[in-house]
Tab-separated table of C-alpha atoms and ligand atoms in Angstrom:
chain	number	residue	atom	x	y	z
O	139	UNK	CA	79.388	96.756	15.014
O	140	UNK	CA	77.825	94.563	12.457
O	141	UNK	CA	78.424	90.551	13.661
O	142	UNK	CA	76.913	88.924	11.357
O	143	UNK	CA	79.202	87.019	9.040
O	144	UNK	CA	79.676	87.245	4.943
O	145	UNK	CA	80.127	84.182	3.022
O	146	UNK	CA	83.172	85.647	1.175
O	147	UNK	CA	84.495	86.553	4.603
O	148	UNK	CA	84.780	83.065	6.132
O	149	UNK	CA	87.440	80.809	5.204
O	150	UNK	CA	87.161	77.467	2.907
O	151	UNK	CA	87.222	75.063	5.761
O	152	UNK	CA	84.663	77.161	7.511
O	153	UNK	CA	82.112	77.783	5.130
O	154	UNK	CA	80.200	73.989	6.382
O	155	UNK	CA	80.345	75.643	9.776
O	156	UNK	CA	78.885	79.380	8.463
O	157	UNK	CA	75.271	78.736	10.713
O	158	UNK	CA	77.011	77.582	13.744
O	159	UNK	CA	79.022	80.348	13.949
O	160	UNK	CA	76.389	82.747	13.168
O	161	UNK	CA	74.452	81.343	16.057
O	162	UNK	CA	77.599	81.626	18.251
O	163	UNK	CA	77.961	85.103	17.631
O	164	UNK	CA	74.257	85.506	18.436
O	165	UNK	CA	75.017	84.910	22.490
O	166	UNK	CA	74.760	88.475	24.129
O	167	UNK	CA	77.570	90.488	25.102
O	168	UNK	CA	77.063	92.743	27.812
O	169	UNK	CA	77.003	96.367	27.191
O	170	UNK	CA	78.666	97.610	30.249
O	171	UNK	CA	81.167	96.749	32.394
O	172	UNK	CA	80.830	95.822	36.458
O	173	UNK	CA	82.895	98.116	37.930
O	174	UNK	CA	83.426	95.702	40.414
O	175	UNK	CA	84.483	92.512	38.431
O	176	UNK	CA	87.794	91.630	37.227
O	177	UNK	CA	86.563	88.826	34.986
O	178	UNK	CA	83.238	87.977	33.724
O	179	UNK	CA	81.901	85.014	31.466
O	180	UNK	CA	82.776	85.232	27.360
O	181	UNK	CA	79.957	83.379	26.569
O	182	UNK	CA	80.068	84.311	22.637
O	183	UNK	CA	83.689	83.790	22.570
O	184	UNK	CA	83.278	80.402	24.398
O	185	UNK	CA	80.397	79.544	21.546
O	186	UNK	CA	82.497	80.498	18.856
O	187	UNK	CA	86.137	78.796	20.416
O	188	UNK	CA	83.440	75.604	20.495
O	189	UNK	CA	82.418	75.630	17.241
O	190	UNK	CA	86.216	76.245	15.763
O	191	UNK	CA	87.380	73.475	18.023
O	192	UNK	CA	84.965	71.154	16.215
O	193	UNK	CA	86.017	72.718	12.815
O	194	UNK	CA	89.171	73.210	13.009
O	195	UNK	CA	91.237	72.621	16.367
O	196	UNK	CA	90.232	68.557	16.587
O	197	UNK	CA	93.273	68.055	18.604
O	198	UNK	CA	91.864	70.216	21.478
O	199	UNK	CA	89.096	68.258	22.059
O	200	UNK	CA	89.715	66.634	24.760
O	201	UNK	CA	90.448	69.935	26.749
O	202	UNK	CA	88.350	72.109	28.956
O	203	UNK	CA	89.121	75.423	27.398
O	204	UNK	CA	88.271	78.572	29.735
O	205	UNK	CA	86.868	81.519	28.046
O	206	UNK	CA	86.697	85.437	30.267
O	207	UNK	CA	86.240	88.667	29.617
O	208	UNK	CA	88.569	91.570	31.280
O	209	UNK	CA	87.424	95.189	30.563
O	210	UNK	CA	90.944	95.751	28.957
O	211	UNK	CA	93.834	94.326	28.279
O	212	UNK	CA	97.328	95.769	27.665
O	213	UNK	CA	100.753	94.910	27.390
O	214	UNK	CA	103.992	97.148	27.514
O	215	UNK	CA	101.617	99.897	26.720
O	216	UNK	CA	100.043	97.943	23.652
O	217	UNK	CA	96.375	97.425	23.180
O	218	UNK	CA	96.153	93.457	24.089
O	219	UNK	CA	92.747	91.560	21.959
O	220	UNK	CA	93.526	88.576	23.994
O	221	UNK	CA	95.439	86.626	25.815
O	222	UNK	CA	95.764	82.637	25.868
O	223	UNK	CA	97.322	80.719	28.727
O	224	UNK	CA	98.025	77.166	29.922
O	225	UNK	CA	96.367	76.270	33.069
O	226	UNK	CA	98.821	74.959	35.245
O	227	UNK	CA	99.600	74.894	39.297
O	228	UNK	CA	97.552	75.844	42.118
O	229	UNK	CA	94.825	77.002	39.372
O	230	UNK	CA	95.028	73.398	37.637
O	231	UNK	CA	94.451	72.098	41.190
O	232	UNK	CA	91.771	74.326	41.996
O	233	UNK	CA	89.572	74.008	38.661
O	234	UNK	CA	88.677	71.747	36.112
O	235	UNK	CA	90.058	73.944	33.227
O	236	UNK	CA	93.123	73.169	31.082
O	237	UNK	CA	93.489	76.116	28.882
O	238	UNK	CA	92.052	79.659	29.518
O	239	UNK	CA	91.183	82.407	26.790
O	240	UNK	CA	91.468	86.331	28.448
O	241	UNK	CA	89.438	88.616	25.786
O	242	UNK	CA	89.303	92.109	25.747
O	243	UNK	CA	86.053	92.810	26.646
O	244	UNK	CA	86.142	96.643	25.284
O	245	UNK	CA	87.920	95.996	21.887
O	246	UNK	CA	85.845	92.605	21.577
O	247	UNK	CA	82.505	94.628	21.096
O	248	UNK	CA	84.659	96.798	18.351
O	249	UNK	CA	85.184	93.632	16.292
O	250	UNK	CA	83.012	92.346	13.471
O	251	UNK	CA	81.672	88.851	13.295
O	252	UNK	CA	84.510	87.789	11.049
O	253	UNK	CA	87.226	89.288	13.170
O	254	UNK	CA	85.893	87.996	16.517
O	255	UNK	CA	86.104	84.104	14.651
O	256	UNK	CA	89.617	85.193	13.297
O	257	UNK	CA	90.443	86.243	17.156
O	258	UNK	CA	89.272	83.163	18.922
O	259	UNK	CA	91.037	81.201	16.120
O	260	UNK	CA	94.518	82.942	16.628
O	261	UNK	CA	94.136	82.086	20.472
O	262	UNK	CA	93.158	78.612	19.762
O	263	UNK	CA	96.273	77.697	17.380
O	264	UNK	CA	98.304	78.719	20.920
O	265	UNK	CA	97.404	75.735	22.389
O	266	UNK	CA	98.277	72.135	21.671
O	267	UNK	CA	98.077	68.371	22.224
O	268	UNK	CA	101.788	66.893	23.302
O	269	UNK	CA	102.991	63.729	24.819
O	270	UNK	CA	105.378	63.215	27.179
O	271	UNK	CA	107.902	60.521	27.022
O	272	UNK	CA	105.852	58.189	28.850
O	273	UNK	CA	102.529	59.010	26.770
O	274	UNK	CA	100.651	61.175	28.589
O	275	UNK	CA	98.894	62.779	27.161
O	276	UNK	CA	100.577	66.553	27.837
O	277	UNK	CA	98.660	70.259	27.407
O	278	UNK	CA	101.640	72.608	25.281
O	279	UNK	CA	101.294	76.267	25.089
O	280	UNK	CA	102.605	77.666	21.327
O	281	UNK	CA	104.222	80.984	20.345
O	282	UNK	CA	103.655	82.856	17.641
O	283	UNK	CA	105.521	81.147	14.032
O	284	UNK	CA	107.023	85.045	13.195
O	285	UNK	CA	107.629	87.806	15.390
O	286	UNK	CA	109.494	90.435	13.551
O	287	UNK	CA	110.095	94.599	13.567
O	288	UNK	CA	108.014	96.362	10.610
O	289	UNK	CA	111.314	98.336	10.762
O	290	UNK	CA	113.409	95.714	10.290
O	291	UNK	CA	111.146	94.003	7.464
O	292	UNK	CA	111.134	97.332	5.782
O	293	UNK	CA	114.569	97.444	5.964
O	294	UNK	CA	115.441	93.705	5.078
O	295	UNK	CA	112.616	92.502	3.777
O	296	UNK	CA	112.100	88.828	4.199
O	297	UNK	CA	115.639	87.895	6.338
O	298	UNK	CA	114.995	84.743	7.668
O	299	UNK	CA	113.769	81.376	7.019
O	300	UNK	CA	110.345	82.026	9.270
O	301	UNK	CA	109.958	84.988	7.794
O	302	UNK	CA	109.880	83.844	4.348
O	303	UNK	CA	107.716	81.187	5.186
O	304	UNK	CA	104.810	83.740	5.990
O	305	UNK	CA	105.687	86.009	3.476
O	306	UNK	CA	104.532	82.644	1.234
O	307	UNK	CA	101.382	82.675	3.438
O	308	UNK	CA	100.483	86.249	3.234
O	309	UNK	CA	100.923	86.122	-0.745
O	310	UNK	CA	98.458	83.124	-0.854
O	311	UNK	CA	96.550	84.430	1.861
O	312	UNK	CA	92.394	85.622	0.911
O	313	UNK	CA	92.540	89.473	1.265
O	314	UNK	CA	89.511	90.007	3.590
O	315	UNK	CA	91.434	93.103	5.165
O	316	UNK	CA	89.509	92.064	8.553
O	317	UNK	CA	91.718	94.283	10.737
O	318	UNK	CA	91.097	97.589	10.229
O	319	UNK	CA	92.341	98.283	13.830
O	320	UNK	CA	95.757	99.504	12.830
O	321	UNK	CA	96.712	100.510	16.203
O	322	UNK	CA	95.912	97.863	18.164
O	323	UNK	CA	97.361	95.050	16.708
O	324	UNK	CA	97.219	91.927	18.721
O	325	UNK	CA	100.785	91.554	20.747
O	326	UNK	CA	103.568	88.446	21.632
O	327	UNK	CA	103.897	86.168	23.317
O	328	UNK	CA	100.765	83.763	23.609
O	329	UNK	CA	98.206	86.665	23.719
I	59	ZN	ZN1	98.935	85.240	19.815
């Protein structure tokens, strides 16, 4: 899989940013998986989350953001791309990390350059900056802004006041058809 990236492919607010994400997506993958490791270190997804975080994602500066690789991923029987979560508890206590970035290590190496950005961005926007009422400074986990039934669009088309708001963004949206993947579209709830 080609991942290099194409200047029509990236984004306005990327294109500054086209060189350090090429050289992100230059850190090796590994071709095979250890049979005996659950995780293993994304270190092209952790050079590419570092590079959008600069770019785009300013307000997560200040956090340690984790980045792994699992050999797969799925969810109620649903190919899984990734999966973003808040680090919190006896894992907070136990490591210096406040957010943590699961990628599917099989589908990753599927992905072009553009679609592994795209990925890593997706994750990203799951995590924000809060405050509590005191003013610290709090670490929020963010769902998706739609979650809807293809069904239930085709039958109803845009129903709902979130829904119409994407439809907006989809109609003004670049067409760079990135996902090809049909099947294994990228799933709820903070993945
Ligand atoms: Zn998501």
């Amino acid at each position: 899989m080609a991942t290099t990236l194409a200047a029509t492919a990236l984004p306005l607010d990327l294109r500054d940013y086209e060189e350090d994400l090429e050289e992100a997506l230059r850190q090796p993958v590994r071709d095979t998986w250890d049979e005996s490791a659950k995780f293993t270190g994304a270190v092209q997804a952790a050079a590419i989350g570092a590079v959008l975080v600069r770019a785009l994602h300013t307000n997560l500066a200040e956090f340690a953001i984790g980045y792994v690789f699992r050999e797969k991923i799925a969810k109620r029987g649903q190919t899984t791309l990734a999966q973003a979560s808040k680090v919190s508890g006896k894992l907070a206590y136990f490591s210096d990390y406040d957010f943590l970035i699961e990628v599917n290590w099989e589908t990753w190496r599927r992905l072009t350059g553009p679609q592994r950005v795209a990925l890593i961005d997706h994750e990203l926007c799951h995590f924000a900056r809060g405050e509590s009422d005191k003013g610290d400074v709090v670490k929020q986990l963010l769902g998706h802004d739609v979650e809807e039934f293809n069904a239930i669009v085709s039958r109803w088309g845009l129903w709902k006041g979130d829904l119409a708001i994407f439809g907006n963004h989809v109609r003004n949206a670049p067409q760079f058809d990135l996902f090809s993947l049909a099947t294994e579209g990228e799933e709820e709830g903070r993945d």
